Amino acid sequence: MGNTELSPDSLREAFSHFPSGVIAIAAELDGTRIGLAASTFVPVSLDPPLVSFCVQNTSETWPRLRDIAVLGLSVLGESHDTAARTLAAKTGDRFAGLETESSAAGAVFVKGTSVWLETEIEQE
């Protein structure tokens, strides 16, 4: 095999063929839903209950989410590929066509997903 350089777009396409857990991380701030998709989600501990997720260093959304007291995590399944792509978009309405529900604390969840976790950031 030759040494072929991959563009970010072709590398993203290649990575998309590897099945991994995808979650929606979302919250409401001043009546506006803010969210993103993360493809790295790992249960860490049952006691205390902890999970870990990774967000791209260049994310412009994460700095807005990190300062919100409560975040909603929605575990997306195979049938949520459109939701995952919509939430991963760089531009436009990341919630277009998605049904969501907000908790009293401001966590936002994607309806129809298998698990909702209302969380707060323990460590970054």
Tab-separated table of C-alpha atoms in Angstrom:
chain	number	residue	atom	x	y	z
A	1	MET	CA	0.000	0.000	0.000
A	2	GLY	CA	1.198	3.465	-0.810
A	3	ASN	CA	1.323	6.319	1.626
A	4	THR	CA	-1.837	8.304	0.917
A	5	GLU	CA	-2.646	11.528	2.699
A	6	LEU	CA	-6.232	11.841	3.795
A	7	SER	CA	-8.132	15.086	3.819
A	8	PRO	CA	-10.145	15.857	6.957
A	9	ASP	CA	-13.332	15.090	5.002
A	10	SER	CA	-12.127	11.700	3.757
A	11	LEU	CA	-10.768	10.812	7.195
A	12	ARG	CA	-14.122	11.749	8.784
A	13	GLU	CA	-15.844	9.514	6.226
A	14	ALA	CA	-13.447	6.650	7.025
A	15	PHE	CA	-13.988	7.038	10.782
A	16	SER	CA	-17.774	7.071	10.308
A	17	HIS	CA	-17.626	3.386	9.349
A	18	PHE	CA	-16.385	2.409	12.819
A	19	PRO	CA	-19.340	1.770	15.132
A	20	SER	CA	-19.092	3.634	18.396
A	21	GLY	CA	-21.442	5.050	20.970
A	22	VAL	CA	-22.743	8.491	20.107
A	23	ILE	CA	-24.373	10.828	22.580
A	24	ALA	CA	-26.080	14.163	22.358
A	25	ILE	CA	-24.849	16.671	24.932
A	26	ALA	CA	-27.325	19.509	25.264
A	27	ALA	CA	-28.696	22.200	27.535
A	28	GLU	CA	-30.902	25.220	27.433
A	29	LEU	CA	-29.463	28.661	28.159
A	30	ASP	CA	-31.730	31.702	28.249
A	31	GLY	CA	-34.367	29.813	26.244
A	32	THR	CA	-31.930	28.677	23.532
A	33	ARG	CA	-30.983	25.018	23.044
A	34	ILE	CA	-27.251	24.391	22.704
A	35	GLY	CA	-25.920	20.966	21.809
A	36	LEU	CA	-23.427	18.763	20.058
A	37	ALA	CA	-22.764	15.123	19.256
A	38	ALA	CA	-19.854	13.253	20.810
A	39	SER	CA	-18.712	9.863	19.578
A	40	THR	CA	-16.680	8.945	22.635
A	41	PHE	CA	-18.783	8.017	25.661
A	42	VAL	CA	-17.472	5.737	28.401
A	43	PRO	CA	-19.058	4.642	31.686
A	44	VAL	CA	-16.367	5.213	34.351
A	45	SER	CA	-17.822	4.350	37.756
A	46	LEU	CA	-21.030	3.240	39.454
A	47	ASP	CA	-20.071	4.648	42.851
A	48	PRO	CA	-19.781	7.538	42.454
A	49	PRO	CA	-21.744	7.570	39.189
A	50	LEU	CA	-19.366	8.933	36.553
A	51	VAL	CA	-19.178	8.891	32.769
A	52	SER	CA	-16.612	10.324	30.415
A	53	PHE	CA	-16.987	11.844	26.970
A	54	CYS	CA	-14.591	13.526	24.588
A	55	VAL	CA	-15.195	16.689	22.608
A	56	GLN	CA	-13.054	17.970	19.754
A	57	ASN	CA	-10.545	20.615	20.892
A	58	THR	CA	-11.694	22.991	18.171
A	59	SER	CA	-15.367	22.813	19.164
A	60	GLU	CA	-16.973	26.232	19.322
A	61	THR	CA	-19.991	24.777	21.129
A	62	TRP	CA	-18.218	23.113	24.048
A	63	PRO	CA	-17.029	26.416	25.602
A	64	ARG	CA	-20.694	27.476	25.742
A	65	LEU	CA	-21.843	24.166	27.264
A	66	ARG	CA	-19.054	23.741	29.828
A	67	ASP	CA	-20.251	26.689	31.906
A	68	ILE	CA	-23.876	25.512	32.155
A	69	ALA	CA	-24.695	23.923	35.530
A	70	VAL	CA	-26.672	20.928	34.199
A	71	LEU	CA	-26.259	19.068	30.897
A	72	GLY	CA	-28.468	16.458	29.299
A	73	LEU	CA	-26.862	13.369	27.779
A	74	SER	CA	-28.983	11.348	25.351
A	75	VAL	CA	-27.593	7.992	24.239
A	76	LEU	CA	-28.274	7.742	20.519
A	77	GLY	CA	-28.940	4.427	18.808
A	78	GLU	CA	-28.710	3.107	15.268
A	79	SER	CA	-32.012	4.724	14.335
A	80	HIS	CA	-30.723	8.162	15.349
A	81	ASP	CA	-28.173	8.625	12.555
A	82	THR	CA	-29.970	11.763	11.336
A	83	ALA	CA	-29.951	13.213	14.862
A	84	ALA	CA	-26.242	12.462	15.211
A	85	ARG	CA	-25.433	14.183	11.908
A	86	THR	CA	-27.682	17.164	12.682
A	87	LEU	CA	-26.104	17.673	16.106
A	88	ALA	CA	-22.617	17.314	14.613
A	89	ALA	CA	-23.177	20.002	11.965
A	90	LYS	CA	-20.808	22.956	11.995
A	91	THR	CA	-23.503	25.421	10.931
A	92	GLY	CA	-27.268	25.775	10.991
A	93	ASP	CA	-29.873	24.682	13.513
A	94	ARG	CA	-28.503	21.611	15.288
A	95	PHE	CA	-31.974	20.764	16.540
A	96	ALA	CA	-33.785	21.005	13.185
A	97	GLY	CA	-36.290	18.174	12.950
A	98	LEU	CA	-35.430	16.799	16.402
A	99	GLU	CA	-37.986	16.425	19.146
A	100	THR	CA	-36.503	17.394	22.493
A	101	GLU	CA	-37.568	17.684	26.090
A	102	SER	CA	-36.022	19.978	28.693
A	103	SER	CA	-35.760	19.280	32.409
A	104	ALA	CA	-36.613	21.908	35.015
A	105	ALA	CA	-32.856	22.403	35.525
A	106	GLY	CA	-32.266	23.100	31.810
A	107	ALA	CA	-30.884	19.772	30.585
A	108	VAL	CA	-32.078	19.007	27.044
A	109	PHE	CA	-32.798	15.456	25.882
A	110	VAL	CA	-33.513	13.998	22.445
A	111	LYS	CA	-36.866	12.197	22.505
A	112	GLY	CA	-36.896	8.538	21.485
A	113	THR	CA	-33.361	7.777	22.651
A	114	SER	CA	-32.648	4.815	24.907
A	115	VAL	CA	-31.144	6.630	27.906
A	116	TRP	CA	-31.279	10.149	29.319
A	117	LEU	CA	-28.764	11.282	31.923
A	118	GLU	CA	-29.045	14.641	33.658
A	119	THR	CA	-25.467	15.483	34.564
A	120	GLU	CA	-23.084	18.090	35.794
A	121	ILE	CA	-19.401	18.391	35.006
A	122	GLU	CA	-17.203	16.904	37.704
A	123	GLN	CA	-13.850	17.359	35.983
A	124	GLU	CA	-12.529	18.550	32.652
